PDB file of C-alpha atoms in Angstrom:
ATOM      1  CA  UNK A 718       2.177  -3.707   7.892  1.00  0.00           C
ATOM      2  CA  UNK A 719       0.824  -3.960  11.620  1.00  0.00           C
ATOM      3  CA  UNK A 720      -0.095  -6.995  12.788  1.00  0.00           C
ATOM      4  CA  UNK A 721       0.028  -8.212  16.281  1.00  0.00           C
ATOM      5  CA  UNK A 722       0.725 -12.099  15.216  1.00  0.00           C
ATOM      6  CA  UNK A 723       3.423 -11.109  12.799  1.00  0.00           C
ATOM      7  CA  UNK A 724       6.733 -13.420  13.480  1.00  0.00           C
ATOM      8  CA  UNK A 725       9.982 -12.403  11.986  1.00  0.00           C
ATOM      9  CA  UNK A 726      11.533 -16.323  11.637  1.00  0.00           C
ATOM     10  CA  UNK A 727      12.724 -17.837   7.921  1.00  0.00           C
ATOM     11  CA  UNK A 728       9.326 -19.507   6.756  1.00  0.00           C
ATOM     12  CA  UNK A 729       9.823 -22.699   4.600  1.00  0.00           C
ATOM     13  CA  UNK A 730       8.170 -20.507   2.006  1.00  0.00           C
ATOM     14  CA  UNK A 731      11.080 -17.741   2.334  1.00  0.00           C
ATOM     15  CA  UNK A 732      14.146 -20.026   1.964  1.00  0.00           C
ATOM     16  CA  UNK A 733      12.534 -21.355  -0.762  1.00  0.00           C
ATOM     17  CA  UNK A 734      12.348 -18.326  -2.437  1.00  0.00           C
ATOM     18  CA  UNK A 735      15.579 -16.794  -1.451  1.00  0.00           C
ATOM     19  CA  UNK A 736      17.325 -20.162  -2.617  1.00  0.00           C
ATOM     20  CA  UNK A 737      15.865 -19.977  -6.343  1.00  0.00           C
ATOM     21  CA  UNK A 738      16.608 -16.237  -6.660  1.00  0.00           C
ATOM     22  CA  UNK A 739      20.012 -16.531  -5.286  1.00  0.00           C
ATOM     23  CA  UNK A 740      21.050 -13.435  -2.610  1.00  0.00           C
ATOM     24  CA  UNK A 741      18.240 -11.786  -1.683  1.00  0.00           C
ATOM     25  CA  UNK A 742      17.961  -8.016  -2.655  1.00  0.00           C
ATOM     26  CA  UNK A 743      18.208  -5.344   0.659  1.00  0.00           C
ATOM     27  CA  UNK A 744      16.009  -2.778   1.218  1.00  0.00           C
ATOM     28  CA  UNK A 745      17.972   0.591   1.473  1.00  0.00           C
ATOM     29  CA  UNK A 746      16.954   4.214   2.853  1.00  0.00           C
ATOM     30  CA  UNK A 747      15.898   5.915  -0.343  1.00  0.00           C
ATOM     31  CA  UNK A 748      15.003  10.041  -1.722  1.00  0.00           C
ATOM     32  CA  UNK A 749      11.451  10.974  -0.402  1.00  0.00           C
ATOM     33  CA  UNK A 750       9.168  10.226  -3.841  1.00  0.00           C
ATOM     34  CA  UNK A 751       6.772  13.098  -3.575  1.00  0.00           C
ATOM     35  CA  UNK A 752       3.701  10.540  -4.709  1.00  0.00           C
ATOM     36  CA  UNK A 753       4.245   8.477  -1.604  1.00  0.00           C
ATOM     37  CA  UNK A 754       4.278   8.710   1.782  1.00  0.00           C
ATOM     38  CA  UNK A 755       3.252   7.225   5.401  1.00  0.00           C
ATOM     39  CA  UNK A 756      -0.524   6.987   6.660  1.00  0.00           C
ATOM     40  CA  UNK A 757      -0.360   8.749  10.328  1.00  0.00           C
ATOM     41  CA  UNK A 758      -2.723   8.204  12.611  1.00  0.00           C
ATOM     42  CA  UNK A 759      -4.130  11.407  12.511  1.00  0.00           C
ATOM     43  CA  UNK A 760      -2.847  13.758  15.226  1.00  0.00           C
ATOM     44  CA  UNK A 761      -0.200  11.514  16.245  1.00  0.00           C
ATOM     45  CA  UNK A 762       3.205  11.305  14.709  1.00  0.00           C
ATOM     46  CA  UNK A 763       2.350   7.212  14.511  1.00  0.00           C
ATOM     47  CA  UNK A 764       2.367   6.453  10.902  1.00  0.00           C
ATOM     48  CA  UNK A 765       1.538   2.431  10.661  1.00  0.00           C
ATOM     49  CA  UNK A 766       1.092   2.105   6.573  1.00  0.00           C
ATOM     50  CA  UNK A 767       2.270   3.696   3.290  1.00  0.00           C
ATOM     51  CA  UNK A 768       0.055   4.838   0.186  1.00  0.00           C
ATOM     52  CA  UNK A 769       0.452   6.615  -2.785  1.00  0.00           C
ATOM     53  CA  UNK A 770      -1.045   9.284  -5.060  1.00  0.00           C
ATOM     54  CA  UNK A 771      -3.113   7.911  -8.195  1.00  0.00           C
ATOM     55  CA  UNK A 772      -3.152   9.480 -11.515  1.00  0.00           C
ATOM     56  CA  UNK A 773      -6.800  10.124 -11.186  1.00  0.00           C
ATOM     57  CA  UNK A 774      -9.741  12.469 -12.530  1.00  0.00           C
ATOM     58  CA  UNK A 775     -10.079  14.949  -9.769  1.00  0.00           C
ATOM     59  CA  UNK A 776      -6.325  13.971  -8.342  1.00  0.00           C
ATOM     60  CA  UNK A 777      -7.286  13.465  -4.642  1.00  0.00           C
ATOM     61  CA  UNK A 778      -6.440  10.063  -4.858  1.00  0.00           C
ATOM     62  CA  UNK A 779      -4.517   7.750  -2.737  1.00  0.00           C
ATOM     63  CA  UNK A 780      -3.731   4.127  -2.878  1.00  0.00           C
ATOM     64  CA  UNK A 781      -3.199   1.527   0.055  1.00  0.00           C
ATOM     65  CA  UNK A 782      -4.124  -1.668   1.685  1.00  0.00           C
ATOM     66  CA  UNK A 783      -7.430  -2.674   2.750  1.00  0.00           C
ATOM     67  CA  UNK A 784      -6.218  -4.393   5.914  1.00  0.00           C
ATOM     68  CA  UNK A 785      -5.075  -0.863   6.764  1.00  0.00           C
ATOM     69  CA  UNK A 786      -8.372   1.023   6.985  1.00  0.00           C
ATOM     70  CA  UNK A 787     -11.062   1.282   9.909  1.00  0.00           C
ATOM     71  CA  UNK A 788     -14.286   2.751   9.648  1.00  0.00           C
ATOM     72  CA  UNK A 789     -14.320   5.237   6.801  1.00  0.00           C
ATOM     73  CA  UNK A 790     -10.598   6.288   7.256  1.00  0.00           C
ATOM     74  CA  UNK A 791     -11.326   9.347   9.649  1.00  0.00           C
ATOM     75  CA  UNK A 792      -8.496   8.842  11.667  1.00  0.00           C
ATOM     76  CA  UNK A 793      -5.639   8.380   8.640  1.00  0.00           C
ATOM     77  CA  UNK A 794      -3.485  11.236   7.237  1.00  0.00           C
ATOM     78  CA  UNK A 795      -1.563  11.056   4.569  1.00  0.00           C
ATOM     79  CA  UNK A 796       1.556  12.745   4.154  1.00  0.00           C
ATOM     80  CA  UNK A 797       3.485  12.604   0.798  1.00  0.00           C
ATOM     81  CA  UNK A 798       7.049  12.862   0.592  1.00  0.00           C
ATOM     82  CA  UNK A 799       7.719  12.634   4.229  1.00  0.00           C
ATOM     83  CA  UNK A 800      11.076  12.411   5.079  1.00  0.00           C
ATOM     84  CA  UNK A 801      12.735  12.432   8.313  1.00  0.00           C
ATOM     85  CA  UNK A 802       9.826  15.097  10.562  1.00  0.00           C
ATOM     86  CA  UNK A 803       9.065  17.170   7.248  1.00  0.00           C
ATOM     87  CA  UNK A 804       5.698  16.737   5.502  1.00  0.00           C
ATOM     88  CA  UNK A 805       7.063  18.797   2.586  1.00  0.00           C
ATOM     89  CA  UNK A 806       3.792  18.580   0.976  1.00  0.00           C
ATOM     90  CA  UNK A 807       1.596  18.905   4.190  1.00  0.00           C
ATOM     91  CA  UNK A 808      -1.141  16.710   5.216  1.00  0.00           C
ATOM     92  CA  UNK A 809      -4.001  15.567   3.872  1.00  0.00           C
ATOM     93  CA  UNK A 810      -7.180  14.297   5.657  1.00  0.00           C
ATOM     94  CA  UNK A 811      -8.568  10.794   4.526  1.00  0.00           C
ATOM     95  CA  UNK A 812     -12.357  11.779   3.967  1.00  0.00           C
ATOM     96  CA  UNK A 813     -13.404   8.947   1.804  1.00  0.00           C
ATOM     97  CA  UNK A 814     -12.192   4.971   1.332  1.00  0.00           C
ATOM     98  CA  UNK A 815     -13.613   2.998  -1.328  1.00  0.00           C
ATOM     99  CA  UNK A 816     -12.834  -0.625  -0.684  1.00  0.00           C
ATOM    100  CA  UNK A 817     -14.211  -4.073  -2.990  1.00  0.00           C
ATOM    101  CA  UNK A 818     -16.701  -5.886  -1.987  1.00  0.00           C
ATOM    102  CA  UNK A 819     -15.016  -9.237  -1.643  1.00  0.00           C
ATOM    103  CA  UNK A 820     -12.934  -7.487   1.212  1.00  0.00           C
ATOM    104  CA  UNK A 821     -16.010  -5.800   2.706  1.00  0.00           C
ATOM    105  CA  UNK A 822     -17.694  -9.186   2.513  1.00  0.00           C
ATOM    106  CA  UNK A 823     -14.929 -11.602   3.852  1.00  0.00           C
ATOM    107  CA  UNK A 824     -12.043  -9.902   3.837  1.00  0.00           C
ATOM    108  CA  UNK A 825     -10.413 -11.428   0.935  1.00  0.00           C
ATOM    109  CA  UNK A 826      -6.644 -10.983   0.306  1.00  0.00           C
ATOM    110  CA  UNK A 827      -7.387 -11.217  -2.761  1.00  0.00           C
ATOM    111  CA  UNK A 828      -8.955  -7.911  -3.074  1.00  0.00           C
ATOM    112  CA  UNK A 829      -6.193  -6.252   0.212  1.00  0.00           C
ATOM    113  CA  UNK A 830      -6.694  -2.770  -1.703  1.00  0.00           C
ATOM    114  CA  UNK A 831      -8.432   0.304  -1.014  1.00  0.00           C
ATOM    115  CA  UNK A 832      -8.324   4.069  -2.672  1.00  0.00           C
ATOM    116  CA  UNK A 833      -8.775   6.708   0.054  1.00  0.00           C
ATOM    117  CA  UNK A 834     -10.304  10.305  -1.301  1.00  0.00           C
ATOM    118  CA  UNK A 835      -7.959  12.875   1.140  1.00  0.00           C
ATOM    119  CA  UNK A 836      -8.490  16.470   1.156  1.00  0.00           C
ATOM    120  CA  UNK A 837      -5.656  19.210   2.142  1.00  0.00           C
ATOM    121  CA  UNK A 838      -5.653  19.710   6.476  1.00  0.00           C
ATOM    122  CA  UNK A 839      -6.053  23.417   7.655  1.00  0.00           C
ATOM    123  CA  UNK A 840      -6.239  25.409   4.618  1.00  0.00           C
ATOM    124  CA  UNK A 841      -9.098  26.337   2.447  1.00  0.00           C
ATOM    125  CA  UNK A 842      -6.777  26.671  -0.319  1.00  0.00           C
ATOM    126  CA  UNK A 843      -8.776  24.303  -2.899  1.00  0.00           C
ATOM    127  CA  UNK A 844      -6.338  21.548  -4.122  1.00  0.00           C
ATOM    128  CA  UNK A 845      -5.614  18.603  -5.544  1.00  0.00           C
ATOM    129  CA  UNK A 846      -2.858  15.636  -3.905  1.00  0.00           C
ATOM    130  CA  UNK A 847      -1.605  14.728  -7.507  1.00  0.00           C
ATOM    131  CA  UNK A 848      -1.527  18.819  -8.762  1.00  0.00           C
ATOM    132  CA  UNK A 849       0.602  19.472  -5.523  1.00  0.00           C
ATOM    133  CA  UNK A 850       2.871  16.890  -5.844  1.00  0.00           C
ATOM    134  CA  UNK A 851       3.231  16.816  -9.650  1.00  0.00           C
ATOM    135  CA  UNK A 852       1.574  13.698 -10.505  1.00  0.00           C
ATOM    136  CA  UNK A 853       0.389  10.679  -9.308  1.00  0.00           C
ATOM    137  CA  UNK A 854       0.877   6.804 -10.287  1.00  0.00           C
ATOM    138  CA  UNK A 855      -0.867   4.807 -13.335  1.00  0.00           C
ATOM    139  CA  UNK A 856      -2.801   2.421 -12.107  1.00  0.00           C
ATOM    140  CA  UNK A 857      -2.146  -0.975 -13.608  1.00  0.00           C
ATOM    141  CA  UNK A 858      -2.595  -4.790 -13.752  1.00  0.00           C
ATOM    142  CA  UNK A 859      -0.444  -7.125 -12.009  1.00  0.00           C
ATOM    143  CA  UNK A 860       2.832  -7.665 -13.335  1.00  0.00           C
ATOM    144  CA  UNK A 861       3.886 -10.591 -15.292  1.00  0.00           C
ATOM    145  CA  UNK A 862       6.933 -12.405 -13.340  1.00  0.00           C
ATOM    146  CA  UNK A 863      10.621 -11.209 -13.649  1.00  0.00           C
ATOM    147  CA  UNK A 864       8.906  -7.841 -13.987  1.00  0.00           C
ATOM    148  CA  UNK A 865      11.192  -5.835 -12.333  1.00  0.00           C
ATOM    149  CA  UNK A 866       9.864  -3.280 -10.174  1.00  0.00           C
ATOM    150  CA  UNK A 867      10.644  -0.781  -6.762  1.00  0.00           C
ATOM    151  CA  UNK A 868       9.034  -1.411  -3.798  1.00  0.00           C
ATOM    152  CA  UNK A 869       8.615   1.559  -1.365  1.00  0.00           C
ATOM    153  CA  UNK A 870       7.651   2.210   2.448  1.00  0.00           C
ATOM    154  CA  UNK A 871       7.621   3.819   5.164  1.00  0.00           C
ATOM    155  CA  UNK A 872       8.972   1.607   8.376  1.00  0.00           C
ATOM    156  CA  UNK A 873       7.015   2.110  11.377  1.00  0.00           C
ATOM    157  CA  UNK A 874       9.616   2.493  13.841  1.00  0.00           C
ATOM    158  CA  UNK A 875      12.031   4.586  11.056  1.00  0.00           C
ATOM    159  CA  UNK A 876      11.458   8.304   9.934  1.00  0.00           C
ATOM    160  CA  UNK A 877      11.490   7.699   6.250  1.00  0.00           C
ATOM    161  CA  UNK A 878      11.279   5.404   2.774  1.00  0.00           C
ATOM    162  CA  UNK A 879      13.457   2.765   2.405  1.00  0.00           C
ATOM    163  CA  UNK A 880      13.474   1.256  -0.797  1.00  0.00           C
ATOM    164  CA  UNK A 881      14.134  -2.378  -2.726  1.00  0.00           C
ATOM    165  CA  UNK A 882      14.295  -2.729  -6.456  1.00  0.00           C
ATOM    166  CA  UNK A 883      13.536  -7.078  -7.697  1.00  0.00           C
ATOM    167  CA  UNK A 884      12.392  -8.819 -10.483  1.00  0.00           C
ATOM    168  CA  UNK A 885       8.516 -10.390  -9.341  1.00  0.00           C
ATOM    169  CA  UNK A 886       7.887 -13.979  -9.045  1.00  0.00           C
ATOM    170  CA  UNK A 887       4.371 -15.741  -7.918  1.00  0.00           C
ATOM    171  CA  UNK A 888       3.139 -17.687  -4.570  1.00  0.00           C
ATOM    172  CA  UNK A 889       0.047 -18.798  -5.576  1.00  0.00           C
ATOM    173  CA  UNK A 890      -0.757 -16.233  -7.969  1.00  0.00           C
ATOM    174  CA  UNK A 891      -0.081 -14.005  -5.530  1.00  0.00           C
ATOM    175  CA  UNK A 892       2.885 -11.409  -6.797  1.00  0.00           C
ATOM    176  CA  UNK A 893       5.850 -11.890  -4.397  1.00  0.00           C
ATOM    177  CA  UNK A 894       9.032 -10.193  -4.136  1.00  0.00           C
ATOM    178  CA  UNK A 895      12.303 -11.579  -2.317  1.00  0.00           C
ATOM    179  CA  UNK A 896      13.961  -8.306  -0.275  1.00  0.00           C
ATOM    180  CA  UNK A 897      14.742  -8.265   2.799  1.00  0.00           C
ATOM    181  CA  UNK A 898      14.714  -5.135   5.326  1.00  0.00           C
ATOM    182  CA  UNK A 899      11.142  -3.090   4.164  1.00  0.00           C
ATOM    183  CA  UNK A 900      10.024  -4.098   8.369  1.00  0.00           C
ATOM    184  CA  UNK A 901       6.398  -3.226   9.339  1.00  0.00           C
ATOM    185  CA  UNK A 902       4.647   0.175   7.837  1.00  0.00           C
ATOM    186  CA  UNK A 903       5.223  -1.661   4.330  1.00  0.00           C
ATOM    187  CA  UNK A 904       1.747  -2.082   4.039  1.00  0.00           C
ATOM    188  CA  UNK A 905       0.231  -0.222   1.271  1.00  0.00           C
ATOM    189  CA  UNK A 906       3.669   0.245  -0.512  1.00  0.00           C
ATOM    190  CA  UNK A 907       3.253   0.388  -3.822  1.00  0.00           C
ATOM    191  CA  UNK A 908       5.091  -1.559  -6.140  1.00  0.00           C
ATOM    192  CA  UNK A 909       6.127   0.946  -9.157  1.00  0.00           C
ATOM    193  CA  UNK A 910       7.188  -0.383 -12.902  1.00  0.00           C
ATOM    194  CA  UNK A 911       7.571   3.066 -14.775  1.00  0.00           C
ATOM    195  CA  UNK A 912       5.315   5.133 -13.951  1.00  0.00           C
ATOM    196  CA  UNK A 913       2.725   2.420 -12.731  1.00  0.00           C
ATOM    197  CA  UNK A 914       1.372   1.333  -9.578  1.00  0.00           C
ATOM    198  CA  UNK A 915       1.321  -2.849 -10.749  1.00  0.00           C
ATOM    199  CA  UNK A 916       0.994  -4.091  -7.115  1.00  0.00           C
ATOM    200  CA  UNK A 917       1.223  -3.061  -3.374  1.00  0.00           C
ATOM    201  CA  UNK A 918       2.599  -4.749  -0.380  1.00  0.00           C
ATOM    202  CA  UNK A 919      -1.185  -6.846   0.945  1.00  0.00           C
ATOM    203  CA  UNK A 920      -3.114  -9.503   0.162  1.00  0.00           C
ATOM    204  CA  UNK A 921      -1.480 -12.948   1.404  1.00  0.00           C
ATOM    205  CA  UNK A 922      -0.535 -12.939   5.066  1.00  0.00           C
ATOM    206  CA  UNK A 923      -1.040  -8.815   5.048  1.00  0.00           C
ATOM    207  CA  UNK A 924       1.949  -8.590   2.488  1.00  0.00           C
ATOM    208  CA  UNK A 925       4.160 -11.456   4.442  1.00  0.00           C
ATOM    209  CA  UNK A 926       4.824 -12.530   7.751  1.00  0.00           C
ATOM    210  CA  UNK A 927       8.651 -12.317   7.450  1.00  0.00           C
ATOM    211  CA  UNK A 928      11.042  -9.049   6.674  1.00  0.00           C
ATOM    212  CA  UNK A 929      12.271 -11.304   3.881  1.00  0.00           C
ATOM    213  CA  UNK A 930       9.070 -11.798   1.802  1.00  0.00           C
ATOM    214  CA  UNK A 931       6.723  -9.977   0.355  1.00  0.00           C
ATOM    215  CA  UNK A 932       3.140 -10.076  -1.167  1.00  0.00           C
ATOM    216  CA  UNK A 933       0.517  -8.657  -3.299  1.00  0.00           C
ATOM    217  CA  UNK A 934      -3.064  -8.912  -4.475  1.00  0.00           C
ATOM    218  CA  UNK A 935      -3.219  -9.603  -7.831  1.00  0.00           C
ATOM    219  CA  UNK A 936      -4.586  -5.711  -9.087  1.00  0.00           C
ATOM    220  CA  UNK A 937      -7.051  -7.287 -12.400  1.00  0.00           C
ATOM    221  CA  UNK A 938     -10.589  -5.887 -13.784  1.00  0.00           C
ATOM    222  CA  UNK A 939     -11.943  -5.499 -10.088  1.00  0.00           C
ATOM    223  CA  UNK A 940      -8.941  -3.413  -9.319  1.00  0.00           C
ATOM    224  CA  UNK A 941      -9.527  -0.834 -12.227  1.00  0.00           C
ATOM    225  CA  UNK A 942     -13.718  -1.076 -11.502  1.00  0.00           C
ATOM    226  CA  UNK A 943     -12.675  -0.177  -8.064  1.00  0.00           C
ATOM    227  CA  UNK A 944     -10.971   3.004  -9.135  1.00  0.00           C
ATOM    228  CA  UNK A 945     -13.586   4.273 -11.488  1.00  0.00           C
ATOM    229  CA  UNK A 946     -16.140   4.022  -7.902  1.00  0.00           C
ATOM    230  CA  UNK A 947     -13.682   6.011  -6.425  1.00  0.00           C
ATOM    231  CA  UNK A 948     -13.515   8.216  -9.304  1.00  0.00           C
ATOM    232  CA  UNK A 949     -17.174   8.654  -9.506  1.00  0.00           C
ATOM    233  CA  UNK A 950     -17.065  10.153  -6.442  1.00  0.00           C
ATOM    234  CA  UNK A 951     -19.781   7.431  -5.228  1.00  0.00           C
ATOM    235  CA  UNK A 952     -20.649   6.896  -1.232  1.00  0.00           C
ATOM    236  CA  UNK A 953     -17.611   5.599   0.189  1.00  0.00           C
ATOM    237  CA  UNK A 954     -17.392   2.640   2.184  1.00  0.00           C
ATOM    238  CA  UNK A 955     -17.013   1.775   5.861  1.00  0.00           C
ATOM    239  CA  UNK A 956     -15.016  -0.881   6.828  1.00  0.00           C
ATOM    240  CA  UNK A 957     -14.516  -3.031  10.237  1.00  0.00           C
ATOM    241  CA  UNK A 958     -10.630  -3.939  11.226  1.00  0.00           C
ATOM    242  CA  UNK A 959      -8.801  -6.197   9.436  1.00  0.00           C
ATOM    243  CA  UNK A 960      -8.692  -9.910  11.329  1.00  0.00           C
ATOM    244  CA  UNK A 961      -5.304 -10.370  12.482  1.00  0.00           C
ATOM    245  CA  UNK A 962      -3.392 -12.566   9.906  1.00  0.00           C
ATOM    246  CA  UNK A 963      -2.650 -16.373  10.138  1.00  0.00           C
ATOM    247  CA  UNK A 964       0.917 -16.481   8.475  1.00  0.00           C
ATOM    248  CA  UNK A 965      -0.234 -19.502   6.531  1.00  0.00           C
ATOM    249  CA  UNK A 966       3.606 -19.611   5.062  1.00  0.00           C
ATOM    250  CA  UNK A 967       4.922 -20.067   8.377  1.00  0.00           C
TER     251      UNK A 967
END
């Protein structure tokens, strides 16, 4: 996550939360996952979000936050299984984003997702993300609470994953997760239960204002509808930048 207003201070909202789950879990380096990796700002080696490959129809793929994506995504790459300078996998040019239209509208963290259609850079080679990688990520609802699940990204200031594996709880039907030490980049992390994407780091305050705490949009019918666009292979959508966010938990 990049936002200019973020603070790093214990909200009332985090000690809350840290209290009634006891010690907090910590965020560790982890193994590169080949299905997910940072979003570079493309032809810089400034990656400011994370995403990660869907199991989809055609396999080119990718899932993130809304409040991550400009204009039709242009100027993202997406590198999966990045680790520490190597793109083991290459990179692949965002050429689509398919957004919902409550976030086009108003952006509305309740709909802080987007799936980005990326394409292989500097090779005519035709592939798919998912067939190079070996697989991508179910797409599914939000999880029910004390779902335990791992929660992946890509620090913006580090050089690879870190990693925090919690049980869920809820902030106003938001899904929340008490770990400390994911930092900015987490944006767009995805939360993984199995093999299913149930929830990415978004939606209230960006995915949290603090390192402790963080958020996700509720994924639901809209969610699934939004994938099937995607997988249509519909006009993609164009989207201004995200208003900065208000920390309403601080």
């Amino acid at each position: 996550m990049v936002t200019p207003t973020r603070t790093f201070g214990t909200t009332a909202a985090a000690l809350a939360l840290l209290l009634a789950a006891g010690a907090p879990a910590t965020a560790a380096s982890a193994a590169a996952d080949a299905r997910v990796g940072p979003l570079f700002l493309a032809g810089t080696p400034i990656h400011v979000c994370t995403g990660s490959v869907l199991d989809s129809t055609d396999g080119d793929l990718v899932l993130t936050a809304a409040h991550c994506i400009a204009g039709s995504g242009g100027a993202l790459s997406f590198a999966p299984g990045y680790d520490r300078g190597v793109a083991p996998f290459g990179l692949w040019t965002v050429s689509q984003i398919y957004v919902d239209p409550a976030w086009l509208e108003a952006q509305n963290p309740r709909h802080d997702y987007a799936v980005l259609r990326v394409a292989p850079s500097g090779t005519t080679v035709p592939a798919s993300v998912e067939s190079v990688v070996g697989g991508g990520f179910e797409l599914a609802p939000a999880p029910a609470t004390e779902t335990t699940v791992a929660v992946t990204g890509y620090p913006t200031l580090g050089d690879g994953p870190v990693s925090c594996t919690a049980a869920t709880t809820s902030t106003d039907s938001y899904p929340t997760v008490v770990c400390a030490g994911l930092g900015d980049g987490r944006s767009g992390g995805p939360w993984v239960a199995g093999s299913r994407v149930v929830a990415l780091v978004g939606g209230l305050d960006h995915g949290g204002c603090t390192d402790s705490v963080s958020y996700s949009p509720a994924f639901g019918a809209a969610t699934l509808d939004l994938l099937r666009r995607a997988e249509s292979r519909g006009t993609g959508d164009s989207t201004p930048f995200a208003l900065p966010g208000t920390c309403t938990r601080s």
